[in-house]
Short mmCIF file of C-alpha atoms in Angstrom, two decimals:
data_model
loop_
_atom_site.label_atom_id
_atom_site.label_comp_id
_atom_site.label_asym_id
_atom_site.label_seq_id
_atom_site.Cartn_x
_atom_site.Cartn_y
_atom_site.Cartn_z
CA MET P 1 49.48 15.45 -47.75
CA GLY P 2 48.29 12.16 -47.47
CA SER P 3 48.29 12.20 -43.39
CA ARG P 4 46.44 15.48 -43.83
CA SER P 5 43.99 14.20 -45.75
CA ARG P 6 43.22 11.13 -43.65
CA ALA P 7 43.45 13.09 -40.30
CA ARG P 8 40.35 16.00 -41.82
CA ARG P 9 38.77 12.53 -42.72
CA VAL P 10 38.77 11.26 -39.24
CA VAL P 11 37.79 14.77 -37.90
CA ALA P 12 34.57 14.50 -40.47
CA ALA P 13 33.71 11.39 -39.10
CA LEU P 14 33.84 12.34 -35.44
CA GLY P 15 31.93 15.24 -36.05
CA PHE P 16 28.97 13.42 -37.93
CA ALA P 17 29.16 11.10 -35.12
CA GLY P 18 28.90 13.73 -32.39
CA LEU P 19 26.29 15.70 -34.25
CA LEU P 20 24.13 12.30 -34.42
CA CYS P 21 24.88 11.64 -30.35
CA ALA P 22 23.51 15.38 -29.90
CA VAL P 23 20.38 15.02 -31.84
CA LEU P 24 19.54 11.71 -30.63
CA GLY P 25 20.31 12.80 -26.80
CA VAL P 26 18.08 15.90 -27.56
CA ILE P 27 15.25 13.61 -29.32
CA MET P 28 15.57 11.01 -26.08
CA ILE P 29 15.48 13.88 -23.55
CA VAL P 30 11.93 14.77 -25.51
CA MET P 31 10.58 11.73 -26.06
CA VAL P 32 11.26 9.03 -23.04
CA PRO P 33 9.44 10.35 -20.66
CA SER P 34 6.50 10.18 -22.83
CA ILE P 35 7.40 6.96 -23.60
CA ILE P 36 7.96 5.52 -20.22
CA LYS P 37 4.30 7.19 -19.40
CA GLN P 38 3.09 5.17 -22.36
CA GLN P 39 4.71 2.00 -21.05
CA VAL P 40 3.29 2.14 -17.73
CA LEU P 41 -0.08 3.09 -18.60
CA LYS P 42 -0.06 -0.09 -20.83
CA ASN P 43 1.04 -2.40 -18.10
CA VAL P 44 -0.61 -1.36 -15.18
CA ARG P 45 -4.29 -1.42 -16.37
CA ILE P 46 -5.96 -4.58 -16.27
CA ASP P 47 -5.83 -6.20 -19.97
CA PRO P 48 -4.28 -9.73 -20.66
CA SER P 49 -1.92 -8.15 -22.91
CA SER P 50 -0.23 -5.77 -19.46
CA LEU P 51 2.67 -7.02 -17.65
CA SER P 52 1.09 -6.52 -14.05
CA PHE P 53 -2.27 -9.02 -15.11
CA ASN P 54 -0.93 -12.10 -13.97
CA MET P 55 0.18 -10.27 -10.94
CA TRP P 56 -3.16 -8.66 -10.23
CA LYS P 57 -4.73 -12.27 -11.18
CA GLU P 58 -2.35 -14.33 -8.94
CA ILE P 59 -1.03 -12.05 -6.56
CA PRO P 60 2.85 -13.38 -6.35
CA VAL P 61 3.59 -11.68 -2.98
CA PRO P 62 3.29 -14.18 0.23
CA PHE P 63 1.08 -12.67 2.56
CA TYR P 64 0.72 -13.46 6.11
CA LEU P 65 -1.43 -12.92 8.55
CA SER P 66 -0.94 -12.81 12.01
CA VAL P 67 -2.85 -13.16 15.02
CA TYR P 68 -2.74 -11.77 18.60
CA PHE P 69 -5.25 -12.94 21.28
CA PHE P 70 -5.74 -11.03 24.65
CA ASP P 71 -6.14 -13.66 27.50
CA VAL P 72 -8.03 -12.73 29.94
CA ILE P 73 -6.28 -13.22 33.53
CA ASN P 74 -9.13 -12.53 35.78
CA PRO P 75 -12.79 -12.93 34.26
CA ARG P 76 -14.34 -14.11 38.02
CA ASP P 77 -12.93 -10.54 39.20
CA ILE P 78 -14.44 -9.17 36.21
CA LEU P 79 -17.97 -10.21 36.82
CA GLN P 80 -17.57 -8.82 40.40
CA GLY P 81 -16.74 -5.61 39.01
CA GLN P 82 -13.30 -5.38 38.70
CA ARG P 83 -11.03 -3.66 35.84
CA PRO P 84 -10.23 -6.49 33.35
CA GLN P 85 -6.38 -7.65 33.28
CA VAL P 86 -5.51 -9.31 30.03
CA ARG P 87 -2.03 -10.51 28.43
CA GLU P 88 -1.26 -10.74 24.98
CA ARG P 89 -0.76 -14.13 23.38
CA GLY P 90 0.68 -14.74 19.69
CA PRO P 91 1.25 -14.15 17.40
CA TYR P 92 -0.51 -17.08 15.49
CA VAL P 93 0.90 -16.85 12.03
CA TYR P 94 -1.44 -18.02 8.78
CA ARG P 95 0.03 -17.67 5.40
CA GLU P 96 -2.72 -16.30 2.80
CA PHE P 97 -3.37 -17.42 -0.55
CA ARG P 98 -5.23 -15.21 -2.55
CA HIS P 99 -6.63 -15.58 -6.12
CA LYS P 100 -9.23 -14.23 -8.72
CA SER P 101 -11.73 -16.33 -10.24
CA ASN P 102 -15.03 -15.89 -12.47
CA ILE P 103 -13.17 -12.95 -14.46
CA THR P 104 -15.71 -11.49 -16.35
CA PHE P 105 -14.75 -8.08 -18.89
CA ASN P 106 -17.91 -6.15 -19.60
CA ASP P 107 -18.69 -3.66 -21.97
CA ASN P 108 -18.09 -0.24 -20.10
CA ASP P 109 -14.39 -0.62 -19.28
CA THR P 110 -14.91 -2.60 -16.08
CA VAL P 111 -14.49 -6.09 -14.82
CA SER P 112 -15.90 -8.28 -12.47
CA PHE P 113 -14.23 -10.75 -10.35
CA LEU P 114 -14.58 -12.90 -7.07
CA GLU P 115 -11.26 -13.08 -4.88
CA TYR P 116 -11.08 -16.45 -2.72
CA ARG P 117 -9.08 -16.82 0.22
CA SER P 118 -7.41 -19.26 2.35
CA PHE P 119 -5.32 -19.63 5.03
CA GLN P 120 -3.00 -22.15 6.55
CA PHE P 121 -1.06 -22.16 9.98
CA GLN P 122 2.84 -21.68 9.97
CA PRO P 123 4.28 -23.14 13.08
CA ASP P 124 7.96 -21.96 12.34
CA LYS P 125 6.95 -18.52 12.42
CA SER P 126 4.35 -18.48 15.31
CA ARG P 127 4.65 -18.20 18.94
CA GLY P 128 2.28 -21.05 20.22
CA LEU P 129 0.40 -23.79 18.53
CA GLU P 130 -3.32 -23.64 17.31
CA SER P 131 -4.16 -26.22 20.16
CA ASP P 132 -3.11 -23.41 22.74
CA ASN P 133 -6.19 -22.15 24.99
CA ILE P 134 -7.47 -18.64 25.63
CA VAL P 135 -9.89 -17.31 27.71
CA MET P 136 -11.76 -14.57 26.46
CA PRO P 137 -15.68 -13.25 26.31
CA ASN P 138 -18.23 -15.58 25.31
CA ILE P 139 -19.13 -13.25 22.19
CA LEU P 140 -22.51 -15.28 21.88
CA VAL P 141 -23.42 -14.90 25.33
CA LEU P 142 -22.69 -11.30 25.71
CA SER P 143 -24.03 -10.20 22.48
CA ALA P 144 -27.36 -11.47 23.03
CA ALA P 145 -27.41 -10.17 26.58
CA MET P 146 -26.64 -6.69 25.05
CA MET P 147 -29.72 -7.42 22.45
CA MET P 148 -31.87 -7.78 25.17
CA GLU P 149 -31.14 -5.07 27.52
CA ASN P 150 -34.06 -3.21 26.57
CA GLY P 151 -36.45 -6.42 26.33
CA PRO P 152 -38.80 -7.60 28.62
CA MET P 153 -37.77 -8.65 31.74
CA SER P 154 -39.89 -12.32 31.43
CA LEU P 155 -37.42 -12.61 28.15
CA LYS P 156 -34.69 -12.31 30.14
CA LEU P 157 -35.30 -14.31 32.61
CA ILE P 158 -36.18 -17.34 30.00
CA MET P 159 -32.98 -16.42 28.38
CA THR P 160 -30.67 -16.88 31.88
CA LEU P 161 -32.54 -20.20 32.20
CA ALA P 162 -31.68 -21.04 28.97
CA PHE P 163 -27.83 -19.81 29.47
CA SER P 164 -27.73 -22.00 32.40
CA THR P 165 -29.17 -25.15 30.90
CA LEU P 166 -26.85 -24.91 27.91
CA GLY P 167 -23.82 -24.17 30.41
CA GLU P 168 -23.08 -21.08 28.49
CA ARG P 169 -20.96 -18.03 30.71
CA ALA P 170 -19.87 -15.01 30.26
CA PHE P 171 -16.57 -15.89 29.48
CA MET P 172 -14.96 -19.22 27.59
CA ASN P 173 -11.95 -21.28 27.33
CA ARG P 174 -11.49 -22.29 23.66
CA THR P 175 -8.29 -23.38 21.82
CA VAL P 176 -6.74 -21.01 19.07
CA SER P 177 -8.27 -23.14 16.39
CA GLU P 178 -11.77 -22.81 17.34
CA ILE P 179 -11.88 -19.06 18.05
CA MET P 180 -10.31 -18.47 14.43
CA TRP P 181 -12.30 -21.05 12.51
CA GLY P 182 -15.33 -22.00 14.41
CA TYR P 183 -16.91 -24.28 17.24
CA GLU P 184 -20.04 -26.18 17.78
CA ASP P 185 -22.09 -24.23 19.99
CA PRO P 186 -25.89 -25.32 21.07
CA LEU P 187 -26.65 -21.73 21.82
CA ILE P 188 -26.36 -21.04 17.99
CA HIS P 189 -28.42 -24.14 17.43
CA LEU P 190 -30.95 -22.71 19.95
CA ILE P 191 -31.05 -18.84 18.48
CA ASN P 192 -30.98 -20.03 15.11
CA LYS P 193 -34.84 -22.11 15.73
CA TYR P 194 -36.15 -19.46 17.65
CA PHE P 195 -34.55 -16.26 15.93
CA PRO P 196 -33.55 -17.51 12.33
CA ASN P 197 -32.46 -14.31 11.06
CA MET P 198 -30.44 -12.98 14.20
CA PHE P 199 -26.82 -14.67 13.00
CA PRO P 200 -25.71 -15.16 9.43
CA PHE P 201 -24.28 -18.44 10.29
CA LYS P 202 -25.90 -21.50 10.87
CA GLY P 203 -23.03 -24.23 11.81
CA LYS P 204 -19.85 -23.11 13.49
CA PHE P 205 -18.88 -19.87 15.23
CA GLY P 206 -15.66 -18.56 14.58
CA LEU P 207 -14.31 -14.97 14.39
CA PHE P 208 -12.46 -15.97 10.79
CA ALA P 209 -14.76 -18.90 9.70
CA GLU P 210 -16.21 -17.07 6.98
CA LEU P 211 -13.07 -15.60 5.61
CA ASN P 212 -11.40 -18.90 5.40
CA ASN P 213 -12.14 -20.31 1.57
CA SER P 214 -14.31 -18.26 0.59
CA ASP P 215 -14.83 -14.94 -1.33
CA SER P 216 -14.88 -11.23 0.00
CA GLY P 217 -17.77 -10.26 -2.54
CA LEU P 218 -18.03 -9.43 -6.11
CA PHE P 219 -16.04 -6.92 -7.07
CA THR P 220 -16.47 -4.72 -10.33
CA VAL P 221 -13.86 -1.94 -11.20
CA PHE P 222 -12.32 -0.04 -13.95
CA THR P 223 -10.08 -1.18 -16.22
CA GLY P 224 -8.92 1.95 -17.26
CA VAL P 225 -8.17 0.27 -20.69
CA LYS P 226 -10.83 3.19 -22.29
CA ASN P 227 -10.68 5.42 -19.54
CA PHE P 228 -7.21 5.79 -17.98
CA SER P 229 -8.49 8.46 -15.20
CA ARG P 230 -10.65 5.58 -13.56
CA ILE P 231 -8.12 2.92 -13.43
CA HIS P 232 -8.66 0.51 -10.67
CA LEU P 233 -11.65 2.40 -8.90
CA VAL P 234 -14.16 -0.10 -7.46
CA ASP P 235 -17.42 0.52 -9.98
CA LYS P 236 -19.69 -1.59 -7.55
CA TRP P 237 -19.50 -4.45 -4.87
CA ASN P 238 -21.88 -7.04 -5.06
CA GLY P 239 -23.71 -4.88 -7.36
CA VAL P 240 -24.14 -1.88 -5.55
CA SER P 241 -22.42 1.37 -5.37
CA LYS P 242 -23.19 1.86 -2.01
CA VAL P 243 -23.79 0.06 1.31
CA ASN P 244 -26.85 0.50 3.47
CA PHE P 245 -24.83 -0.02 7.25
CA TRP P 246 -24.31 3.41 8.10
CA HIS P 247 -26.60 6.58 9.01
CA SER P 248 -25.03 9.14 6.13
CA ASP P 249 -24.50 8.90 2.32
CA GLN P 250 -20.77 9.85 2.73
CA CYS P 251 -20.22 7.22 5.01
CA ASN P 252 -22.15 4.28 2.84
CA MET P 253 -20.04 5.88 -0.26
CA ILE P 254 -17.73 2.88 -1.78
CA ASN P 255 -14.31 5.05 -2.83
CA GLY P 256 -11.34 4.06 -4.13
CA THR P 257 -9.80 0.81 -5.41
CA SER P 258 -10.55 -2.81 -3.93
CA GLY P 259 -6.87 -2.72 -1.80
CA GLN P 260 -4.76 -3.91 -4.37
CA MET P 261 -3.40 -1.41 -7.00
CA TRP P 262 -3.86 2.26 -7.41
CA ALA P 263 -3.60 4.63 -10.37
CA PRO P 264 0.21 5.48 -11.65
CA PHE P 265 2.34 8.64 -11.04
CA MET P 266 1.48 9.66 -7.80
CA THR P 267 2.83 12.73 -5.58
CA PRO P 268 2.35 13.58 -2.23
CA GLU P 269 -0.52 15.06 -2.46
CA SER P 270 -2.01 11.66 -3.59
CA SER P 271 -4.22 9.68 -1.11
CA LEU P 272 -4.76 5.68 -0.95
CA GLU P 273 -8.40 5.02 -0.87
CA PHE P 274 -9.89 1.25 -1.04
CA TYR P 275 -12.99 -0.34 0.41
CA SER P 276 -12.85 -3.08 3.02
CA PRO P 277 -15.46 -5.46 3.06
CA GLU P 278 -14.41 -6.40 6.32
CA ALA P 279 -14.59 -3.28 7.72
CA CYS P 280 -18.13 -2.55 5.95
CA ARG P 281 -16.36 1.06 4.75
CA SER P 282 -14.30 2.94 2.66
CA MET P 283 -10.82 3.94 4.21
CA LYS P 284 -8.46 6.59 2.90
CA LEU P 285 -4.58 6.68 4.00
CA ILE P 286 -2.71 9.44 3.62
CA TYR P 287 1.08 10.33 2.24
CA LYS P 288 3.70 10.44 5.16
CA GLU P 289 7.26 10.22 3.63
CA GLN P 290 9.18 8.94 0.76
CA GLY P 291 11.55 5.77 0.91
CA VAL P 292 13.44 3.13 -0.71
CA PHE P 293 12.13 -1.01 -0.89
CA GLU P 294 14.97 -3.30 -2.30
CA GLY P 295 16.16 -0.11 -4.56
CA ILE P 296 12.90 0.46 -5.70
CA PRO P 297 11.69 4.08 -4.72
CA THR P 298 8.32 4.25 -2.64
CA PHE P 299 5.65 6.58 -1.23
CA ARG P 300 4.73 5.39 2.35
CA PHE P 301 1.19 5.96 3.45
CA VAL P 302 -0.50 6.03 7.01
CA ALA P 303 -3.86 6.11 8.30
CA PRO P 304 -4.72 9.49 9.63
CA ASN P 305 -5.71 10.53 13.46
CA THR P 306 -9.38 10.65 11.70
CA LEU P 307 -9.97 6.82 10.63
CA PHE P 308 -11.92 6.20 13.77
CA ALA P 309 -11.98 9.26 15.26
CA ASN P 310 -16.19 10.01 16.76
CA GLY P 311 -18.19 12.07 15.47
CA SER P 312 -17.41 15.12 17.58
CA VAL P 313 -13.81 15.29 16.62
CA TYR P 314 -14.24 14.70 13.06
CA PRO P 315 -17.50 15.32 11.64
CA PRO P 316 -17.84 13.21 8.60
CA ASN P 317 -17.61 10.03 10.84
CA GLU P 318 -21.12 10.99 12.15
CA GLY P 319 -22.71 8.59 10.14
CA PHE P 320 -20.69 5.87 11.85
CA CYS P 321 -22.18 6.78 14.77
CA PRO P 322 -23.71 5.36 17.99
CA CYS P 323 -20.20 6.53 19.05
CA ARG P 324 -18.44 6.05 21.91
CA GLU P 325 -14.80 7.40 22.45
CA SER P 326 -13.00 8.69 19.89
CA GLY P 327 -10.44 6.11 18.35
CA ILE P 328 -12.78 3.19 17.74
CA GLN P 329 -15.29 2.52 15.55
CA ASN P 330 -18.60 0.40 16.02
CA VAL P 331 -19.56 -2.28 13.50
CA SER P 332 -22.25 -3.67 14.96
CA THR P 333 -24.84 -2.91 12.28
CA CYS P 334 -22.60 -4.82 10.18
CA ARG P 335 -21.97 -7.41 12.26
CA PHE P 336 -25.31 -9.02 13.30
CA ASN P 337 -25.63 -6.00 15.46
CA ALA P 338 -23.26 -7.51 18.10
CA PRO P 339 -21.55 -4.73 20.00
CA LEU P 340 -18.50 -4.82 18.04
CA PHE P 341 -15.83 -2.13 17.71
CA LEU P 342 -12.86 -1.72 15.49
CA SER P 343 -9.54 0.17 16.26
CA HIS P 344 -5.57 0.16 15.96
CA PRO P 345 -4.02 -2.24 18.34
CA HIS P 346 -4.35 -1.67 21.74
CA PHE P 347 -6.32 1.00 21.43
CA TYR P 348 -3.45 3.28 19.75
CA ASN P 349 -4.25 6.69 18.74
CA ALA P 350 -7.71 6.73 20.63
CA ASP P 351 -8.97 8.49 23.93
CA PRO P 352 -6.32 6.76 26.57
CA VAL P 353 -9.40 6.33 28.60
CA LEU P 354 -9.66 2.86 26.53
CA ALA P 355 -6.45 1.83 27.32
CA GLU P 356 -6.52 2.60 30.84
CA ALA P 357 -9.80 0.99 31.63
CA VAL P 358 -7.65 -2.24 31.00
CA SER P 359 -4.57 -3.90 32.23
CA GLY P 360 -2.26 -4.79 30.21
CA LEU P 361 -2.54 -2.79 26.81
CA HIS P 362 0.60 -0.83 25.84
CA PRO P 363 0.15 1.27 22.44
CA ASN P 364 2.99 2.35 20.61
CA PRO P 365 3.15 3.56 16.91
CA GLU P 366 6.02 1.23 16.03
CA GLU P 367 4.28 -1.67 16.51
CA HIS P 368 0.94 -0.56 16.33
CA SER P 369 0.16 1.69 13.04
CA LEU P 370 -0.53 0.54 9.98
CA PHE P 371 1.01 1.36 6.56
CA LEU P 372 1.84 1.14 3.01
CA ASP P 373 4.73 1.11 0.78
CA VAL P 374 3.51 2.13 -2.69
CA HIS P 375 5.86 2.79 -5.95
CA PRO P 376 4.62 6.22 -7.03
CA VAL P 377 5.14 5.60 -10.85
CA THR P 378 3.09 2.09 -11.05
CA GLY P 379 0.82 2.56 -7.92
CA ILE P 380 2.01 -0.98 -7.39
CA PRO P 381 2.39 -2.09 -3.44
CA MET P 382 5.60 -2.70 -2.77
CA ASN P 383 5.31 -3.81 1.24
CA CYS P 384 2.59 -3.15 3.46
CA SER P 385 1.13 -4.00 6.78
CA VAL P 386 -2.10 -3.37 7.92
CA LYS P 387 -3.25 -3.76 11.63
CA LEU P 388 -6.88 -3.81 13.32
CA GLN P 389 -8.46 -4.90 16.37
CA LEU P 390 -11.63 -6.45 17.18
CA SER P 391 -13.19 -5.17 20.45
CA LEU P 392 -16.70 -6.11 22.28
CA TYR P 393 -18.42 -4.11 24.26
CA ILE P 394 -19.40 -5.60 27.70
CA LYS P 395 -21.26 -4.93 30.72
CA SER P 396 -23.91 -6.30 33.55
CA VAL P 397 -27.85 -6.87 31.96
CA LYS P 398 -30.17 -6.69 34.81
CA GLY P 399 -32.30 -9.51 34.61
CA ILE P 400 -29.08 -11.83 32.95
CA GLY P 401 -27.50 -13.72 35.45
CA GLN P 402 -24.42 -14.54 33.35
CA THR P 403 -23.42 -10.83 33.20
CA GLY P 404 -22.81 -10.59 37.04
CA LYS P 405 -21.68 -7.11 37.94
CA ILE P 406 -19.57 -6.59 35.09
CA GLU P 407 -18.93 -2.89 34.69
CA PRO P 408 -19.36 -1.26 31.19
CA VAL P 409 -15.92 -1.48 28.96
CA ILE P 410 -14.71 -1.64 25.39
CA LEU P 411 -13.11 -5.14 26.33
CA PRO P 412 -10.18 -6.11 23.31
CA LEU P 413 -10.62 -10.02 22.17
CA MET P 414 -7.61 -9.77 19.41
CA TRP P 415 -5.62 -7.67 16.87
CA PHE P 416 -4.68 -9.15 13.46
CA GLY P 417 -1.91 -7.58 10.68
CA GLU P 418 -2.11 -8.55 7.15
CA SER P 419 1.90 -8.41 5.80
CA GLY P 420 3.22 -8.88 2.48
CA ALA P 421 6.49 -7.72 0.93
CA MET P 422 7.25 -8.08 -3.09
CA GLU P 423 10.30 -10.60 -3.02
CA GLY P 424 11.97 -13.05 -5.42
CA GLU P 425 11.72 -13.30 -9.13
CA THR P 426 8.70 -10.81 -8.90
CA LEU P 427 10.63 -8.50 -7.49
CA GLN P 428 13.66 -8.90 -9.95
CA THR P 429 11.14 -8.20 -12.82
CA PHE P 430 9.66 -5.66 -11.61
CA TYR P 431 12.58 -3.70 -10.76
CA THR P 432 14.61 -4.32 -14.34
CA GLN P 433 11.49 -3.27 -16.35
CA LEU P 434 9.89 -0.74 -14.36
CA VAL P 435 12.86 1.00 -12.19
CA LEU P 436 16.18 -0.26 -14.02
CA MET P 437 15.59 0.14 -17.41
CA PRO P 438 13.67 3.74 -17.10
CA LYS P 439 16.49 4.70 -14.96
CA VAL P 440 19.23 3.85 -17.91
CA LEU P 441 17.27 5.44 -20.85
CA HIS P 442 17.08 8.72 -18.18
CA TYR P 443 20.66 8.55 -17.88
CA ALA P 444 21.70 7.51 -21.45
CA GLN P 445 19.87 10.54 -22.99
CA TYR P 446 22.49 12.97 -20.87
CA VAL P 447 25.35 10.66 -21.94
CA LEU P 448 24.75 10.93 -25.72
CA LEU P 449 23.96 14.78 -25.49
CA ALA P 450 27.00 15.52 -23.47
CA LEU P 451 29.41 13.07 -25.61
CA GLY P 452 27.59 14.74 -29.00
CA CYS P 453 28.98 18.16 -28.08
CA VAL P 454 32.57 16.78 -26.81
CA LEU P 455 32.59 15.03 -30.46
CA LEU P 456 31.46 18.12 -32.20
CA LEU P 457 34.42 20.05 -30.33
CA ILE P 458 37.08 18.11 -32.13
CA PRO P 459 36.56 19.45 -35.75
CA ILE P 460 35.89 22.89 -34.37
CA VAL P 461 39.55 23.12 -32.34
CA TYR P 462 41.26 21.07 -35.55
CA GLN P 463 39.93 24.04 -37.57
CA ILE P 464 41.06 26.46 -35.49
CA ARG P 465 44.69 25.03 -35.37
CA SER P 466 44.85 24.12 -38.95
CA GLN P 467 44.20 27.85 -39.87
CA GLY P 468 46.98 29.04 -37.31
CA PRO P 469 50.42 28.62 -39.53
CA LYS P 470 48.88 29.36 -43.09
CA ASP P 471 47.85 33.00 -41.52
CA ALA P 472 51.30 33.25 -40.22
CA ALA P 473 53.01 32.42 -43.13
CA SER P 474 51.26 35.12 -45.61
CA GLN P 475 52.29 37.80 -43.44
CA PRO P 476 56.10 39.56 -44.66
CA SER P 477 58.77 39.33 -41.74
CA LEU P 478 61.60 41.92 -41.43
CA ALA P 479 63.87 39.02 -41.94
CA THR P 480 62.92 38.59 -45.84
CA GLN P 481 61.79 42.52 -46.66
CA PRO P 482 65.31 43.51 -47.79
CA ASP P 483 65.63 40.50 -50.27
CA GLN P 484 62.03 40.94 -52.07
CA LEU P 485 62.39 44.26 -52.56
CA SER P 486 65.16 45.89 -55.31
CA SER P 487 65.77 49.27 -56.57
CA PRO P 488 68.64 51.13 -57.77
CA TYR P 489 68.77 52.97 -54.16
CA THR P 490 69.56 49.54 -52.49
CA PRO P 491 73.28 49.77 -52.79
CA LEU P 492 73.21 53.18 -51.52
CA LEU P 493 71.35 51.82 -48.39
CA GLN P 494 73.36 49.11 -48.02
CA ASP P 495 76.50 51.15 -47.83
CA SER P 496 74.97 53.36 -45.51
CA LEU P 497 73.76 50.64 -43.30
CA SER P 498 77.69 49.07 -43.62
CA GLY P 499 79.49 52.32 -42.19
CA GLN P 500 80.97 53.35 -45.95
CA PRO P 501 80.56 57.15 -47.32
CA THR P 502 78.28 57.73 -50.23
CA ASN P 503 79.90 59.10 -53.29
CA PRO P 504 78.58 62.54 -53.70
CA LYS P 505 78.68 62.64 -57.35
CA VAL P 506 76.89 59.49 -57.60
#
């Protein structure tokens, strides 16, 4: 009796534990998705108490700027009207440091900030030194010539004389450091003296001179604390909600985020839209495929074919015109009216005539396409590589001798790629708290439910087995029936069964 009583207690305890596990599993199945969503919403918003705030404030991801220059091989032949030949040089790699300052939280659920950037040359990652010499078009001379194309001949002759006096030519030989961060040029001082508002710079001229140790403008973005639907979206840039560089309201709109974080809970129908001060416009990337980065699931977003398409191919881009061949965007209106064009490197995904006009260009998607890998649950980028090319439209301008017989051509100057990938302690923390823990909770709820069901079966099986012998004992058997039934006729039956004759008298 004691062992049977203990067994009953054990079975009852297991059944109770099973009931608890099953109930807990069901509760987790119902509640865990909501809990995870609430935790994500809490930790991706721009708030000092959120997990991602320090990551947003001081970007821990190491960013690198890789610059490739197109070294002009035949400058004299170009002046005689021949096809340009270029040779790609680089990469010249710079470590990019970013940090936000002047962070101000506003009453309308927005935060304003300035993001400063600085660059440090990385010789070990580069193929060349900053002291390398590059032959490229003289942007100042050829841009000034293009601006004067429709000017009076007398002014053109004066400009030709001024160029000759200052020793200016259509092509220049400068070091990488000078092209990147600026060089002294007497032409700049002359232009600023007589045309003070033509160029935005007063000292040195360099392609990246305005980006080093400077900010990218005052951004005001929504924090998502009060209204989650607008989280990370740009409210204003430099105090305005749209720019005035282009010729349509749609092209002038400041859409999307500041390009660092996006809204969480993405789907394949989502897109990445952001405003780029360098391109003076908003850009939209589209979903391509799912992937995995260091164990973290990602969505890859790429540039659509219409990103730099001209107005005839993609009518919404008509506002960026005047346009030339499809695949390049005229940015002269936001670059001191210089005939500069933005595109993918080597004119990838552009009209083939552009690459065919310059010898030495070899566009291909593996090297020249851009992408962003984003964690879809949080909207935080894991790995990115943004690649763009800057080109100059050059041609012979009648009356300006320095332009010679140059045939009209879009000549690439350089292309650059900004890349960064989450790594180290930041990656581990992100993986543990936003990937591993939700995954453990996801599996734990089903394990608890299954374990509870198994434990609940134990008392049921025990009850069935314990009732079986009692039921069998309660039914009479043939072996015991004669002993249990006694009557005066029993001996007669016994005699009959034993084969003895019965007494008829009896």
